[in-house]
Amino acid sequence: MAARSLIDKLAILADAAKYDASCASSGTATRSSMGQNGPKQGLGSTEGMGICHAYAPDGRCISLLKVLLTNFCIFDCRYCVNRVSSNVDRARFSVSEVVQLTLDFYKRNYIEGLFLSSGIIQSPDYTMEQIVDVARTLREEHQFRGYIHLKTIPEADPLLIARAGELADRVSINVELPKESSLEHFAPEKSQPVIRKAMAGVKLRLDDARDAQANRLIRKAKPPVFAPGGQSTQMIIGADASTDTDILKTSTELYSGYGLRRVYYSAFSPMQDASLDLPPVKPPLMREHRLYQADWLLQFYQFERSEIDASTTNGMLDLDIDPKLAWALRHRSQFPIDVNRAPRHLLLRIPGLGAKTVDRLIEARRMTSIRLADLIKLTKTAKKAMPFIQTADYQPGGLLDTDNLRARFAPPPEQLALAV
């Protein structure tokens, strides 16, 4: 078989990396200056393979080269397109190729960092050594100061994972599926206790690095950093029968037990020659979106998981309305909330008001009594909040008690298409 060119490898391994949901795609339309049947037209392209966007810990949106080292894998996880029994095109970068691609893309101002994951080749330790060697070469031989996010392999030697944390800005370990029983069924070569043990090891080193920094003596050398962007994980949804409440329960345990910065939810993608016990269609993307919203409520809006659970139907979030609105509709007795008097934690419960809007509102009401027109200036979603608030000049009256209040926010029913 002829050796693959670098661009062929990039096409395969960047496409394979799209299943790693540790960053947010810009989602724009595809455009290219490369004329398909003629000369080049215009300048630039949105089809750059391997380039995606993520948000740095300080909130900046940065471009990353997002690739796998290889999509070969000795494991046979049935939900994974790169499993050993999968009939997909395979490719593998050498360490030097990933390093050179990163440097070339960076010098051309295409990217600001690297996101690197990999299938498992030969053994978890060997693969982890290769991943670490990419980061080490960039950091130590080329003095690369850009962002690096490494997906680590939980079965690898803890010292290799620790070395990854010393070189990367963020490390992540995929928990894969919400339930241990599901992981045993679909990926018998993986073990949730092993995954959680690896996460615990990373958390311990993060805590040690934080303590060393806090107790640093003046004029003494800086203590070594360890993954300053923290650790994250990814969970596949829709591959097993786990409900949204199951998923949020696991997420809550991971956040509290291992100090994760983020849990990413990735909708299961059906594939060719898939196992018959996997769903033939992918779950609605809206389910992924609602899980992120519920996750946000738990982390930043002071909601308890039991409150989110109580707003579900048979354990599933409402796909037509967001989780905060669903909760508000079931707890109408707690509204309307006076935006001029309520404390921050109650303002955060108002549908349509985000955390930043609430902070601006609190700042504004120190100067003046908030009227409805003021709120409309503060947020574009004031209309959504109106049934749940009162201002200096506005009361929702009977609007809060109307039977069709949910229908005001839910999308209109659609005519189902007939099968041909």
C-alpha positions as a printed Julia matrix, in Angstrom:
420×3 Matrix{Float64}:
   0.0    0.0     0.0
   1.38   3.4    -0.97
   2.39   5.61    1.91
  -0.16   8.29    2.73
   0.79  11.88    2.23
   0.7   14.27    5.14
  -2.44  15.95    3.81
  -4.17  12.54    3.47
  -3.28  11.71    7.06
  -4.52  15.07    8.2
  -7.85  14.56    6.41
  -8.37  11.17    8.11
  -7.11  12.01   11.59
  -8.74  15.43   11.81
 -12.06  13.9    10.77
 -11.63  11.13   13.36
 -10.97  13.74   16.04
 -14.39  15.36   15.54
 -15.86  12.86   17.99
 -13.76  14.34   20.79
 -16.1   17.06   22.02
 -13.71  19.06   24.13
 -14.12  22.24   22.19
 -16.87  24.11   20.4
 -17.06  24.27   16.62
 -17.71  27.61   15.02
 -20.34  25.84   12.89
 -20.02  28.17    9.94
 -20.83  27.33    6.3
 -18.09  25.74    4.2
 -16.37  28.02    1.69
 -13.14  27.6    -0.19
 -11.02  29.69   -2.53
  -9.86  26.5    -4.25
 -11.92  26.46   -7.47
 -13.31  22.99   -8.05
 -13.29  23.21  -11.84
 -11.2   26.24  -12.5
  -8.73  28.72  -11.09
  -8.65  29.83   -7.49
 -11.31  32.34   -6.52
 -10.96  34.79   -3.7
  -8.93  34.22   -0.6
  -9.21  31.89    2.37
 -11.23  28.84    3.3
 -13.49  27.63    6.08
 -12.65  24.02    5.22
  -9.3   23.92    6.98
  -8.9   20.36    8.18
  -8.17  19.91   11.84
  -8.83  23.48   12.93
 -11.54  24.0    15.52
 -12.36  26.55   18.17
 -12.33  26.26   21.92
 -12.67  28.57   24.87
  -9.61  29.11   27.04
  -9.95  29.26   30.85
  -9.99  33.08   30.65
 -12.91  33.06   28.22
 -10.99  33.75   25.01
 -12.05  31.86   21.89
  -8.94  30.23   20.45
  -8.25  28.14   17.36
  -6.75  24.69   17.87
  -5.23  22.07   15.64
  -7.42  19.14   16.65
  -6.14  15.76   15.51
  -5.59  12.19   16.56
  -2.08  10.8    16.65
  -3.63   7.7    15.07
  -7.05   6.16   14.57
  -5.65   2.65   14.85
  -6.82   1.11   18.14
  -6.35  -2.27   19.79
  -9.55  -1.84   21.83
 -12.95  -2.82   20.48
 -15.35  -0.39   22.15
 -18.55  -0.99   20.21
 -19.72   2.64   20.25
 -16.42   3.91   18.79
 -15.83   4.39   15.07
 -12.1    3.73   15.56
 -12.51   0.36   17.29
 -10.25  -2.44   16.07
 -13.09  -4.19   14.19
 -14.2   -1.01   12.39
 -13.72  -0.86    8.64
 -12.48   2.72    8.36
  -9.47   4.21    6.65
  -6.54   4.19    9.05
  -3.64   6.58    9.35
  -0.95   7.43   11.82
   1.17  10.5    12.39
   4.69  10.26   13.69
   5.59  12.45   16.65
   7.68  14.7    14.41
   4.81  15.11   11.94
   2.4   16.35   14.62
   5.07  18.68   15.98
   5.83  20.1    12.54
   2.14  20.51   11.66
   1.55  22.37   14.91
   4.51  24.67   14.34
   3.62  25.3    10.69
  -0.02  26.07   11.48
   1.01  28.28   14.37
   3.55  30.27   12.33
   0.89  30.88    9.69
  -1.4   32.19   12.41
  -3.97  29.45   11.71
  -4.02  28.2    15.28
  -3.14  29.15   18.83
  -2.75  25.66   20.21
  -3.01  21.89   19.88
  -5.67  19.39   20.91
  -4.24  15.88   20.7
  -5.94  12.55   21.26
  -5.25   9.05   19.97
  -6.41   5.51   19.5
  -4.43   2.98   21.5
  -1.56   1.33   19.63
   0.61  -1.48   21.02
  -0.26  -0.61   24.63
  -1.67   2.28   26.7
   1.84   3.09   27.96
   3.37   3.19   24.47
   0.58   5.43   23.16
   0.81   7.74   26.15
   4.58   7.99   25.65
   3.99   9.11   22.07
   1.44  11.76   23.14
   3.75  13.04   25.85
   6.65  13.11   23.43
   4.7   15.43   21.11
   4.07  17.87   23.96
   7.63  17.55   25.28
   9.16  18.25   21.88
   6.95  21.3    21.39
   7.59  22.69   24.86
  11.25  21.86   25.41
  12.83  21.71   21.95
  10.78  24.41   20.22
   9.84  26.51   23.26
   6.19  26.39   22.16
   4.13  28.63   24.43
   0.73  27.97   22.85
  -2.19  26.14   24.41
  -1.97  22.32   24.58
  -4.84  20.02   25.53
  -3.93  16.33   25.81
  -6.39  13.47   26.0
  -4.79  11.0    28.37
  -5.25   7.25   28.57
  -6.48   6.05   31.97
  -4.85   2.62   31.62
  -1.4    4.21   31.16
   1.24   4.5    33.87
   0.28   7.33   36.28
   3.74   8.82   35.86
   3.08   9.29   32.15
  -0.24  11.0    32.88
   1.55  13.2    35.41
   4.15  14.1    32.81
   1.34  15.04   30.41
  -0.05  17.38   33.07
   3.34  19.05   33.47
   3.46  19.83   29.75
  -0.19  20.55   28.88
  -2.54  23.37   29.79
  -5.4   20.94   30.2
  -5.66  17.16   30.38
  -8.78  15.09   30.01
  -9.77  11.5    30.63
 -12.92  10.23   28.96
 -15.45   8.6    31.27
 -17.06   7.29   28.06
 -20.55   6.22   29.25
 -22.73   7.39   32.15
 -23.07   4.0    33.83
 -20.41   1.48   34.82
 -22.66  -1.37   33.69
 -22.95   0.19   30.21
 -19.19   0.54   29.93
 -18.73  -3.11   30.91
 -21.25  -4.11   28.24
 -20.02  -1.97   25.34
 -16.32  -1.66   26.18
 -15.21  -4.68   28.24
 -11.53  -3.68   27.88
 -12.23  -0.48   29.8
 -13.1   -0.11   33.44
 -14.8    2.8    35.15
 -12.85   2.23   38.42
  -9.61   2.51   36.42
 -10.88   5.7    34.73
 -11.89   7.24   38.05
  -8.62   6.23   39.67
  -6.75   8.07   36.91
  -8.99  11.12   37.42
  -8.3   10.99   41.15
  -4.57  10.92   40.45
  -4.84  14.03   38.28
  -6.94  15.79   40.92
  -4.34  14.98   43.58
  -1.59  16.52   41.47
  -3.76  19.56   40.71
  -4.36  20.05   44.44
  -0.64  19.66   45.18
   0.26  22.23   42.52
  -2.34  24.65   43.89
  -1.07  24.23   47.46
   2.53  24.68   46.37
   1.6   27.9    44.58
  -0.35  29.2    47.59
   2.5   28.43   50.01
   5.26  29.67   47.76
   7.86  31.67   49.63
   8.68  35.15   48.4
  11.83  35.27   46.23
  11.89  31.49   45.99
  11.62  29.6    42.71
   8.14  29.14   41.27
   6.75  25.68   41.92
   6.17  23.59   38.77
   2.75  24.06   37.19
   0.43  21.17   36.52
  -2.37  21.46   33.94
  -3.38  25.04   34.86
  -6.56  24.61   32.8
  -7.59  21.65   34.99
  -9.05  18.37   33.81
 -12.2   17.61   31.86
 -14.02  14.55   30.56
 -16.42  13.49   27.85
 -19.55  11.36   28.08
 -21.33   9.74   25.16
 -25.09  10.12   25.33
 -27.67   8.06   23.52
 -25.55   4.91   23.07
 -27.08   3.2    26.09
 -30.41   3.49   27.88
 -29.23   6.02   30.48
 -31.72   8.79   31.13
 -30.85  12.45   31.45
 -31.15  12.17   35.24
 -28.63   9.28   35.16
 -26.26  11.42   33.11
 -26.59  14.47   35.36
 -26.08  12.27   38.44
 -22.79  11.01   37.01
 -21.77  14.55   36.02
 -22.46  15.86   39.52
 -20.35  13.07   41.03
 -17.5   13.85   38.64
 -17.56  17.58   39.31
 -17.64  17.17   43.07
 -15.36  14.14   43.35
 -12.63  14.99   40.87
 -12.8   18.77   40.57
 -13.49  18.69   36.83
 -13.64  21.96   34.92
 -16.06  20.59   32.34
 -18.05  17.51   31.49
 -18.67  17.4    27.74
 -21.69  15.61   26.31
 -21.3   14.0    22.92
 -24.32  12.6    21.1
 -23.75   9.04   19.91
 -23.16   8.8    16.15
 -24.34   5.59   14.43
 -21.71   3.97   12.23
 -21.33   1.28    9.62
 -21.31  -2.33   10.79
 -22.43  -1.24   14.24
 -23.45  -3.7    16.91
 -27.16  -4.54   16.89
 -27.53  -3.44   20.51
 -26.62   0.11   19.59
 -29.35   2.53   18.47
 -29.65   2.82   14.65
 -30.25   6.58   14.78
 -28.46   9.31   16.64
 -30.24  11.04   19.54
 -31.58  14.53   18.83
 -28.86  17.16   19.12
 -31.32  19.14   21.22
 -30.87  16.51   23.94
 -27.16  17.31   24.05
 -28.02  21.03   24.2
 -30.52  20.58   27.06
 -27.95  18.59   29.03
 -25.45  21.41   28.68
 -28.1   23.87   29.87
 -28.94  21.7    32.89
 -25.23  21.3    33.61
 -24.89  25.1    33.56
 -27.79  25.5    36.0
 -26.08  23.13   38.43
 -22.7   24.81   38.17
 -23.48  28.5    37.9
 -27.14  29.08   38.79
 -27.25  27.45   42.21
 -29.77  24.78   41.24
 -29.75  21.43   43.02
 -29.77  18.24   40.99
 -32.98  17.15   42.7
 -34.67  20.29   41.32
 -33.59  19.46   37.78
 -34.63  15.83   38.24
 -38.09  16.92   39.41
 -38.55  18.9    36.19
 -38.01  15.86   33.95
 -40.54  13.41   32.57
 -39.49   9.79   33.06
 -35.99  11.05   33.69
 -35.74  12.98   30.41
 -35.4   16.74   30.01
 -38.06  18.57   28.02
 -36.66  19.02   24.5
 -39.06  21.85   23.62
 -38.17  24.26   26.43
 -35.01  24.87   28.41
 -34.57  23.3    31.89
 -34.87  26.59   33.78
 -38.17  27.44   32.09
 -39.39  23.87   32.72
 -38.56  24.26   36.41
 -40.24  27.69   36.61
 -43.45  26.41   35.01
 -43.67  23.7    37.66
 -43.0   26.15   40.5
 -45.2   29.09   39.55
 -45.98  29.81   43.2
 -42.41  31.13   43.58
 -43.07  33.86   41.01
 -43.32  36.74   40.17
 -39.94  37.84   41.47
 -39.41  41.52   42.17
 -36.27  42.41   40.19
 -35.74  45.5    42.39
 -35.58  43.59   45.67
 -34.79  39.92   45.11
 -31.34  38.57   46.01
 -29.06  37.31   43.26
 -29.84  33.61   43.76
 -33.55  34.27   43.14
 -32.89  36.47   40.12
 -30.89  33.6    38.64
 -34.09  31.51   38.7
 -35.95  33.81   36.33
 -36.23  32.31   32.82
 -34.58  34.51   30.23
 -32.11  36.11   32.63
 -28.52  34.87   32.4
 -25.86  35.32   35.05
 -24.29  38.33   33.33
 -27.68  40.01   32.88
 -28.43  39.45   36.56
 -25.14  41.06   37.55
 -25.84  44.06   35.29
 -29.35  44.31   36.72
 -28.03  44.34   40.31
 -25.54  47.03   39.35
 -28.23  49.11   37.65
 -30.76  48.91   40.49
 -28.25  50.55   42.83
 -28.75  53.71   40.79
 -32.44  53.58   39.94
 -35.62  51.61   40.32
 -35.78  49.11   37.45
 -38.7   49.55   35.07
 -39.7   47.15   32.3
 -38.08  49.36   29.67
 -34.81  49.19   31.63
 -34.92  45.41   31.66
 -35.57  45.34   27.91
 -32.42  47.39   27.44
 -30.45  44.94   29.58
 -31.44  41.74   27.76
 -32.93  40.65   24.47
 -34.84  37.89   26.24
 -36.91  40.15   28.5
 -40.08  38.86   26.8
 -39.33  35.39   28.12
 -38.89  36.76   31.63
 -42.07  38.87   31.67
 -44.49  36.24   33.07
 -42.12  35.65   35.98
 -41.13  39.16   37.11
 -42.43  42.37   38.51
 -40.78  45.74   38.04
 -41.5   49.25   39.27
 -44.16  49.65   36.56
 -45.08  46.09   35.58
 -46.99  43.15   37.06
 -47.66  39.95   35.09
 -51.23  39.76   36.48
 -52.92  36.53   35.44
 -50.31  35.75   32.8
 -48.4   33.5    35.19
 -51.46  31.32   35.78
 -52.58  30.87   32.18
 -52.92  27.27   31.04
 -51.12  27.87   27.75
 -48.05  29.55   29.22
 -45.77  26.68   28.16
 -47.15  26.88   24.62
 -46.02  30.53   24.41
 -42.4   29.36   24.54
 -42.46  25.89   22.98
 -42.01  25.57   19.2
 -45.28  25.13   17.26
 -46.29  21.55   16.5
 -45.08  20.29   13.12
 -46.94  18.2    10.58
 -45.27  14.79   10.43
 -44.14  13.7     6.97
 -45.68  10.56    5.52
 -43.31   7.72    4.72
 -43.07   7.0     0.97
